[in-house]
XYZ file of N, CA and C in Angstrom:
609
model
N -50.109 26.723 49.925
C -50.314 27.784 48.931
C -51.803 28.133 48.844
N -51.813 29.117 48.872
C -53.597 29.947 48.686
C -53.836 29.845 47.266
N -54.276 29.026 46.787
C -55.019 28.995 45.842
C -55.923 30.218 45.183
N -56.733 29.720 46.042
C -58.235 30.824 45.866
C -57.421 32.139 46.166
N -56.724 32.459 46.763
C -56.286 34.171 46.717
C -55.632 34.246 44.596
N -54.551 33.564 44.403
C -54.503 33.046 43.428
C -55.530 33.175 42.096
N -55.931 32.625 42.270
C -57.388 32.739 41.817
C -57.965 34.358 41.534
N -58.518 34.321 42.398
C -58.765 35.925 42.830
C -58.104 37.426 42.454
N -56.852 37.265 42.671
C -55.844 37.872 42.288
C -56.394 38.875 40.787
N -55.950 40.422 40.937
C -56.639 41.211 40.253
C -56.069 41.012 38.813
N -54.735 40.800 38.924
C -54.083 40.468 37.610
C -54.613 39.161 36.560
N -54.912 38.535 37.287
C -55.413 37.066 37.220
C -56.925 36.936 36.999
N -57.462 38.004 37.282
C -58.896 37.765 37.202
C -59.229 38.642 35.750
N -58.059 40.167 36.033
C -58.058 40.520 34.621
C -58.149 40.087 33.223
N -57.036 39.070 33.436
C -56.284 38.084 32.236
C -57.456 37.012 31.389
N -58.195 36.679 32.737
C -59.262 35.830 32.524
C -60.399 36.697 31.859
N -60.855 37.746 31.721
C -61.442 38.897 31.588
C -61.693 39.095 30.298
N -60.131 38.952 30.367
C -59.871 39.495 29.077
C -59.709 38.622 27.683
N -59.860 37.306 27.985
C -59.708 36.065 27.454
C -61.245 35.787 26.697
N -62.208 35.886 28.550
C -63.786 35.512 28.307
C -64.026 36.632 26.673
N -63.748 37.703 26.782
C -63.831 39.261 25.597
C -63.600 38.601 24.663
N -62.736 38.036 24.331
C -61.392 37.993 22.753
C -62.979 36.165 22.303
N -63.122 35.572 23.081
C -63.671 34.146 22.808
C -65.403 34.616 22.460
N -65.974 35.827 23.240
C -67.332 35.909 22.771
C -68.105 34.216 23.400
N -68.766 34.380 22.389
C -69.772 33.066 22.848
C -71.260 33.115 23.010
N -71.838 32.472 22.995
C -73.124 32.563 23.345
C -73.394 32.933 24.825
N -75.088 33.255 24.915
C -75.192 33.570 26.480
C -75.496 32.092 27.276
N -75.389 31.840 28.522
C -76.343 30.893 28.902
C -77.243 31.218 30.016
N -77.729 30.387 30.880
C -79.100 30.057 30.994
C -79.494 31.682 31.941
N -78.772 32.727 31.924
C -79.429 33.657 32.735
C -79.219 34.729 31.588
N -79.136 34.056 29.847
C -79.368 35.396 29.112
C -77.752 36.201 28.577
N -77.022 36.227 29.857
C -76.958 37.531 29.801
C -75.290 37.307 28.658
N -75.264 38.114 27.924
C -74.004 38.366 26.721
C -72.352 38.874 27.272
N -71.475 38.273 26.686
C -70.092 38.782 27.532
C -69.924 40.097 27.143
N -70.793 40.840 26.294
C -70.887 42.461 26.571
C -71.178 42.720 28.028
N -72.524 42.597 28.342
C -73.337 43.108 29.282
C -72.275 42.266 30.831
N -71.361 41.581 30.648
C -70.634 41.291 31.936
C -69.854 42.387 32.700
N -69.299 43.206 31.834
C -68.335 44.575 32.442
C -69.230 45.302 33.285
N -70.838 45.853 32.836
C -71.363 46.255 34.216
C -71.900 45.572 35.376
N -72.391 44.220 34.816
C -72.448 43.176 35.618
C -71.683 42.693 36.994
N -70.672 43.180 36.358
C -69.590 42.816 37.169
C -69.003 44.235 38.098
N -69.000 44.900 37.695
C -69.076 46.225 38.248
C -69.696 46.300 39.703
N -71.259 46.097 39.893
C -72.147 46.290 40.845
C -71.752 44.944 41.350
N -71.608 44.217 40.591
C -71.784 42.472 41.815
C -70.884 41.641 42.283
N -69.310 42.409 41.205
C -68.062 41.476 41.676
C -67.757 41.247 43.077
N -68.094 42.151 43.809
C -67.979 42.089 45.377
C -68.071 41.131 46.470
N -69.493 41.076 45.869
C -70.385 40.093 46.814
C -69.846 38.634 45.969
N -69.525 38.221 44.830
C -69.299 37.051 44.188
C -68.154 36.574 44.530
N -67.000 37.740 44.936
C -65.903 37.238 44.866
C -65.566 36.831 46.458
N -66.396 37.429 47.370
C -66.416 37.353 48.904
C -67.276 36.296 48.988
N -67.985 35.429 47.869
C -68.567 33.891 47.945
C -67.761 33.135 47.321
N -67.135 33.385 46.481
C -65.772 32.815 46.079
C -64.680 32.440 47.140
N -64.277 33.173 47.879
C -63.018 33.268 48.991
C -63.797 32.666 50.180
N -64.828 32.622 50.556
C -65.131 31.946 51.649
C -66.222 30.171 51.248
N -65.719 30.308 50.042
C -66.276 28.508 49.269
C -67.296 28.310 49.325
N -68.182 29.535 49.352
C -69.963 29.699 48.780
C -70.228 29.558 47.587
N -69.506 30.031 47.306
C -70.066 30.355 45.155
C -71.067 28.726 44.877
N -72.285 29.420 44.663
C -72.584 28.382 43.475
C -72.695 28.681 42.190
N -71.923 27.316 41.017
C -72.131 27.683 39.738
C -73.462 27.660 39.089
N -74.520 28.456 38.201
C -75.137 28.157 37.681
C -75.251 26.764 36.631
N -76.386 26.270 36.366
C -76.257 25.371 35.426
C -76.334 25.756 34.116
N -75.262 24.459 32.889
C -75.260 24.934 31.558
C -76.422 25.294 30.987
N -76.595 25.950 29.653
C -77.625 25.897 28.795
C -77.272 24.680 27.901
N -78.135 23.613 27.356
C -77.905 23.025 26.632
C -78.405 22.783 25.010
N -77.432 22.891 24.536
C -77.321 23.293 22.979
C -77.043 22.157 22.463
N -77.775 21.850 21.067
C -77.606 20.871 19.853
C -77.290 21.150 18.810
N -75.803 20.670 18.239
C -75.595 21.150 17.126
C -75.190 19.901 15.949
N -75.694 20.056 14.968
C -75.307 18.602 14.015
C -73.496 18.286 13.984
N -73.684 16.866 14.104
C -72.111 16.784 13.566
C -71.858 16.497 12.217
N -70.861 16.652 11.501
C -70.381 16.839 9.740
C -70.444 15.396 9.656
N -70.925 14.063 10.614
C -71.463 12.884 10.219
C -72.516 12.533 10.193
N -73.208 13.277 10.539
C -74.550 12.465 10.721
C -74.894 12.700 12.748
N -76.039 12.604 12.978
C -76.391 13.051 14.643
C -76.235 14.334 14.712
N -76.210 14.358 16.318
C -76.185 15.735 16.575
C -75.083 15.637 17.855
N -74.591 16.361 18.334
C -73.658 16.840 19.192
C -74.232 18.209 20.071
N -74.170 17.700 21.337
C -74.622 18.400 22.898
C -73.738 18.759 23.482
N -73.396 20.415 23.502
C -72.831 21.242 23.830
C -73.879 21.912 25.204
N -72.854 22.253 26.410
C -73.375 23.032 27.584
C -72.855 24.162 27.454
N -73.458 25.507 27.575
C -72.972 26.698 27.835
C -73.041 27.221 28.734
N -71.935 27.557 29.221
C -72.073 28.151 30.852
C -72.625 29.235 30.887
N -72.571 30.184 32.019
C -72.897 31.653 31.975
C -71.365 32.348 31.607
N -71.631 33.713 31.401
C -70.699 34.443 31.107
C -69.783 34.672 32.175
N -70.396 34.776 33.272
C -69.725 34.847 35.120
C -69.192 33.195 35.013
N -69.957 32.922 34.729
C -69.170 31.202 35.263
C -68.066 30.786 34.131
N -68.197 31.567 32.870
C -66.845 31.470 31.834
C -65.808 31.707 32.416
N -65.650 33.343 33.013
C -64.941 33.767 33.588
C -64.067 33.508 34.434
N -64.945 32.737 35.797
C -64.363 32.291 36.961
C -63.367 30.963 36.437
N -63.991 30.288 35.657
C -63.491 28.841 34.928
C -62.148 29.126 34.342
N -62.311 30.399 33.646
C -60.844 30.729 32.912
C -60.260 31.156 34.501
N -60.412 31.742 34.775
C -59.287 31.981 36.072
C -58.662 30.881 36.539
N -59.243 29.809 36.986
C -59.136 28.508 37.684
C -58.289 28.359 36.696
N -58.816 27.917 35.882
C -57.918 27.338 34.770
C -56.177 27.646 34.402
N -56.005 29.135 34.909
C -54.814 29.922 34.497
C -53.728 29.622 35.691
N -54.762 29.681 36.616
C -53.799 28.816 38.394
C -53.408 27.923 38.186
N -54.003 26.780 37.884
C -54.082 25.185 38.251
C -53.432 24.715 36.865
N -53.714 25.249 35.612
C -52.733 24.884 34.508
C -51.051 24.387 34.782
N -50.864 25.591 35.595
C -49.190 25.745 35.595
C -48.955 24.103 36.554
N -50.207 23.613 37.607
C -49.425 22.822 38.145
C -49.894 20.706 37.661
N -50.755 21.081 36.720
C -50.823 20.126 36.115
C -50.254 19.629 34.934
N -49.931 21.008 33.626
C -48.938 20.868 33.181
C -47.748 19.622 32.717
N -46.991 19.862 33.720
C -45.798 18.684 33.996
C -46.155 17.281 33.976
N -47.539 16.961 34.813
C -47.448 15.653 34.483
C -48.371 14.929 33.235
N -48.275 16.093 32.501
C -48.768 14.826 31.323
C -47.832 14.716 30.337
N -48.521 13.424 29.698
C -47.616 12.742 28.780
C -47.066 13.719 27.522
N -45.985 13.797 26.910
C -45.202 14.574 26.196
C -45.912 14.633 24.556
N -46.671 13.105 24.775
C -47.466 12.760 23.578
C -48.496 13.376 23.141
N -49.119 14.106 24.272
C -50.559 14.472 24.454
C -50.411 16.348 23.736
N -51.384 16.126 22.839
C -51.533 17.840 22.259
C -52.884 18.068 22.429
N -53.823 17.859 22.821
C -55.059 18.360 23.156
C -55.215 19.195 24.011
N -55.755 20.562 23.500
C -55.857 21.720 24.523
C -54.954 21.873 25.745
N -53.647 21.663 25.174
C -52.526 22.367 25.824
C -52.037 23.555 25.589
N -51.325 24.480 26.202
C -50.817 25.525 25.857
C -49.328 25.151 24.966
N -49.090 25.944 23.944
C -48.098 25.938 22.694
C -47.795 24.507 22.201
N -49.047 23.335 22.003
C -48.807 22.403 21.717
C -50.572 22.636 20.343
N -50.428 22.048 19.325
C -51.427 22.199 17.997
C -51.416 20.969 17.838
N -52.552 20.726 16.752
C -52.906 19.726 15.756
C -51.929 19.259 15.087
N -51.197 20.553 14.411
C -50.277 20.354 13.309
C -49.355 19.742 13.760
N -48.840 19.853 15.118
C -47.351 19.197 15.712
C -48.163 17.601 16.003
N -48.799 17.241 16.457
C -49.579 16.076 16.434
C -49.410 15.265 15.473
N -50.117 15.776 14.394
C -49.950 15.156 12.654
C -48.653 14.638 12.729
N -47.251 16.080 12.882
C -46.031 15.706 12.500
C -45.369 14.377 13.402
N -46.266 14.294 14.603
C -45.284 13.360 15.742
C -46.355 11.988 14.928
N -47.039 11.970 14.753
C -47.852 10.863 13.922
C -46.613 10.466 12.489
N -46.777 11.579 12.059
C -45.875 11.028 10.421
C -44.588 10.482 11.017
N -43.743 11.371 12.586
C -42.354 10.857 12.795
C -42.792 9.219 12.830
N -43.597 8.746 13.960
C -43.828 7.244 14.249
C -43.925 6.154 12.921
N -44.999 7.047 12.526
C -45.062 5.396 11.632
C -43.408 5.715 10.675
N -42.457 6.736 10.199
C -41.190 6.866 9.516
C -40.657 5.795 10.489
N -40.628 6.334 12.051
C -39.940 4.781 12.331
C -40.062 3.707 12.318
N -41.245 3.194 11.903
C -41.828 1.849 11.402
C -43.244 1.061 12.243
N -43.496 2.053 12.693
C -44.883 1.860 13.437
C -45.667 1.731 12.558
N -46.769 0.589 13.124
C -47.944 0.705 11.851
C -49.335 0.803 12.179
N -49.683 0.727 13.617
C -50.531 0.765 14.084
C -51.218 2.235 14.460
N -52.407 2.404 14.641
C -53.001 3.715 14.800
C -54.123 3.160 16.167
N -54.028 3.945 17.350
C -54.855 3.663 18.313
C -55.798 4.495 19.069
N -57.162 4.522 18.995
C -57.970 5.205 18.844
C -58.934 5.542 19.763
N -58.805 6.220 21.348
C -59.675 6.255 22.071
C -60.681 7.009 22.561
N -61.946 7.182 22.067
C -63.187 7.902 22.044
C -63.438 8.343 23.402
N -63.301 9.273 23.977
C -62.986 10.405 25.391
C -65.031 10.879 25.101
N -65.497 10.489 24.265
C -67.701 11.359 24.348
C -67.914 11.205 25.432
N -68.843 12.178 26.412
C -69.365 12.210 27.178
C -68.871 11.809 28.773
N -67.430 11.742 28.576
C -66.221 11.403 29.678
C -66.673 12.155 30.968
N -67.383 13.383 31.095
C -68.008 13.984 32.110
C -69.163 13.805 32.454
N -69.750 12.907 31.527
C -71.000 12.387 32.315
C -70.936 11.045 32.581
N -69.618 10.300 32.813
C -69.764 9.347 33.325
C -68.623 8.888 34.564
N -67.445 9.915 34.373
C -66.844 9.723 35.042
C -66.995 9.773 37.004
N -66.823 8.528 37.577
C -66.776 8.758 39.185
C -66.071 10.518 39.299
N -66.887 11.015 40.310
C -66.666 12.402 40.442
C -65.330 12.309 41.881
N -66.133 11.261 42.600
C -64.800 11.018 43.977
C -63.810 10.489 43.035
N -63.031 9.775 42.401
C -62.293 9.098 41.659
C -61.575 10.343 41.344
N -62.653 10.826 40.387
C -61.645 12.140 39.454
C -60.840 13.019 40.422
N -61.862 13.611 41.561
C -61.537 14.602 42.550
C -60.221 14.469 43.452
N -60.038 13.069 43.651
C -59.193 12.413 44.310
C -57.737 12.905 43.746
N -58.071 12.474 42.237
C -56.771 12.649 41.432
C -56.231 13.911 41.445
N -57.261 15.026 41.308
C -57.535 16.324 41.363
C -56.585 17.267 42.773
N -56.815 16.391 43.903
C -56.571 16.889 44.960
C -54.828 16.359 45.275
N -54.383 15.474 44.654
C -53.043 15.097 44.561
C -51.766 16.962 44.303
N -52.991 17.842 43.336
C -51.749 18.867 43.081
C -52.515 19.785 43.973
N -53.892 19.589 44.234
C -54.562 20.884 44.250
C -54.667 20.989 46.023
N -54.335 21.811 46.989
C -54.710 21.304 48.239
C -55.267 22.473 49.009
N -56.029 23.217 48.115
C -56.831 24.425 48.747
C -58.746 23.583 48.794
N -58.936 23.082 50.005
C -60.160 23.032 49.866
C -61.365 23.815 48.963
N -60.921 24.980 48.876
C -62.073 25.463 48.571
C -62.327 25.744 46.709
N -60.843 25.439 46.625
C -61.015 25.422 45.340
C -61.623 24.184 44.254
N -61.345 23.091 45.606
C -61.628 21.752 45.058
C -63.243 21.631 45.402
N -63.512 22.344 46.376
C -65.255 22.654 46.397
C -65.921 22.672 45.055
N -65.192 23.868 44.531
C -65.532 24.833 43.618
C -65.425 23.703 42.438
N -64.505 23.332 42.270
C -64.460 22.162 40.813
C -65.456 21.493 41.030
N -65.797 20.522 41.910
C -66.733 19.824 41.995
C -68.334 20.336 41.804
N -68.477 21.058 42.189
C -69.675 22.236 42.025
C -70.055 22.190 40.455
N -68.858 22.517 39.656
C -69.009 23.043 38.783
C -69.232 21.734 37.736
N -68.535 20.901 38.577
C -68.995 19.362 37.781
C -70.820 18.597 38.280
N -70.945 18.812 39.011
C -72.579 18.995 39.247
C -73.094 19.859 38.806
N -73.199 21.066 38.314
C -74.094 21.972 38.025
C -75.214 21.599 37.595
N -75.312 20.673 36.622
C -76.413 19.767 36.042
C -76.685 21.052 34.593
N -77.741 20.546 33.828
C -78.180 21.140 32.867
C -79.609 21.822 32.541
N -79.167 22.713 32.007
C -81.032 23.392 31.550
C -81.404 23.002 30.382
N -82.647 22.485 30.337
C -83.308 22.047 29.029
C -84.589 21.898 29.237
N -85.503 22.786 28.459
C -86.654 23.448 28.699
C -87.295 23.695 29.435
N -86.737 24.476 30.293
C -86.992 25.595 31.356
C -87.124 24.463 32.342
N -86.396 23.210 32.669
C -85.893 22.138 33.674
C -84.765 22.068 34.245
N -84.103 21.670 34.795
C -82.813 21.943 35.918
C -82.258 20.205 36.060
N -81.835 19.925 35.149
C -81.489 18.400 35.154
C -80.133 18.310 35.912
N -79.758 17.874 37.294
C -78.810 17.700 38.011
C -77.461 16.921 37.296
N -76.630 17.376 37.277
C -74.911 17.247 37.030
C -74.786 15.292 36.987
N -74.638 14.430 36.017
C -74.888 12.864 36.173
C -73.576 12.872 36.601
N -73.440 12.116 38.219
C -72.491 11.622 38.134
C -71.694 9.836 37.897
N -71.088 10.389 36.955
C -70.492 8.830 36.506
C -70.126 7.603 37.436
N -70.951 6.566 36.906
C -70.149 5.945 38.088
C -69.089 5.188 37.191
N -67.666 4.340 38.340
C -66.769 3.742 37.830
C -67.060 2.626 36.671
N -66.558 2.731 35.865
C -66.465 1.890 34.458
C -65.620 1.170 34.363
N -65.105 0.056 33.160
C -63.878 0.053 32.722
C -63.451 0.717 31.428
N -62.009 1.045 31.646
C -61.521 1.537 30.703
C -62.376 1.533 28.836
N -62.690 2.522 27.853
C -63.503 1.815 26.997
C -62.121 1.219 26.011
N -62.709 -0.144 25.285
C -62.076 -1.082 24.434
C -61.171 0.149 23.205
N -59.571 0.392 23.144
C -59.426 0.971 21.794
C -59.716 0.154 20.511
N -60.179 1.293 20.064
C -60.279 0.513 18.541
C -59.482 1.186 17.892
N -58.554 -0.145 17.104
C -57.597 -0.502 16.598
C -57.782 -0.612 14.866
N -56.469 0.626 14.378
C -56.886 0.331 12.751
C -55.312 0.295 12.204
N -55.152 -0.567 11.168
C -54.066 -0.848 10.345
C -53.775 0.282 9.735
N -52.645 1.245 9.495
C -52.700 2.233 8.413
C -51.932 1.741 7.219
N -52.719 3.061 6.354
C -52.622 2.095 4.881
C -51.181 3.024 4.526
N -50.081 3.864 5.369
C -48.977 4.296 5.236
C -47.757 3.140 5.363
């Protein structure tokens, strides 16, 4: 299966288009606003998308942003470019459908037609059946430490268009901008699993 045509695909690139519009966002590190992308894209989709299809594209690197968390610290957010939003949502709209299936039924995090609220409720069903335990595993900074061959590996089990798996990886190096520096993409090396921490609920 062609992926990257996939990918590419005018309907598909639309959709993504039209997604990057509705989300807004900040600019990153080349400025430029998801207004100013429609002519952007106009004059340059050409040449980007003919580095796209032949597994040239490079992604720019994030901008990196600090924002307080409602505890105390701060929390480090990367912002891509508006072109590299874009392309990301596309990928994303392909490769969704075939990862999908294999996750766990349990899992509601940034899935499609799965919420918080159904979460809560599959939480209240468990402990009704007499569960009492709550188990708690902290996913921070999971991309800056994770083995990139490891991940990719796993990656390439659904995905078997080289060039798309180029392209992920790329985009997992990009590295970061932070004051007017170019800090290269950390890649994680293998860990063990981190310890859950484990709390009694008072239900």
């Amino acid at each position: 299966m062609d992926l990257m045509a996939s990918i590419l695909d005018r309907s598909n690139m639309q959709r993504a288009y039209d997604r990057v519009m509705r989300n807004k966002g900040a600019p990153g590190v080349d400025g430029m606003t998801v207004r100013e992308l429609k002519s952007f894209l106009k004059a340059g989709w050409p040449g980007i998308r003919s580095r796209l299809a032949a597994g040239e594209y490079r992604p720019s690197p994030v901008r990196k942003v600090e924002i307080p968390k409602p505890g105390g610290g701060r929390r480090m957010l990367g912002i891509p470019t508006a072109l590299d939003r874009l392309i990301q949502q596309a990928i994303h709209q392909v490769l969704s459908p075939l990862f999908e299936p294999t996750f766990s039924d349990h899992s509601y995090g940034f899935r499609p037609g799965r919420s918080a609220g159904q979460a809560v409720r599959q939480a209240r069903d468990t402990i009704e059946e007499g569960h009492r335990w709550v188990v708690d595993v902290d996913l921070e900074k999971f991309f800056d430490r994770v083995n990139h061959d490891v991940l990719m590996a796993r990656v390439a089990r659904q995905v078997g268009d080289r060039r798309v798996l180029k392209l992920i990886r790329r985009y997992l190096q990009a590295g970061i901008m932070e004051g007017g520096w170019r800090r290269r993409g950390a890649r994680g090396r293998r860990k063990a699993a981190p310890s859950p921490r484990c709390c009694r609920t008072s239900c």
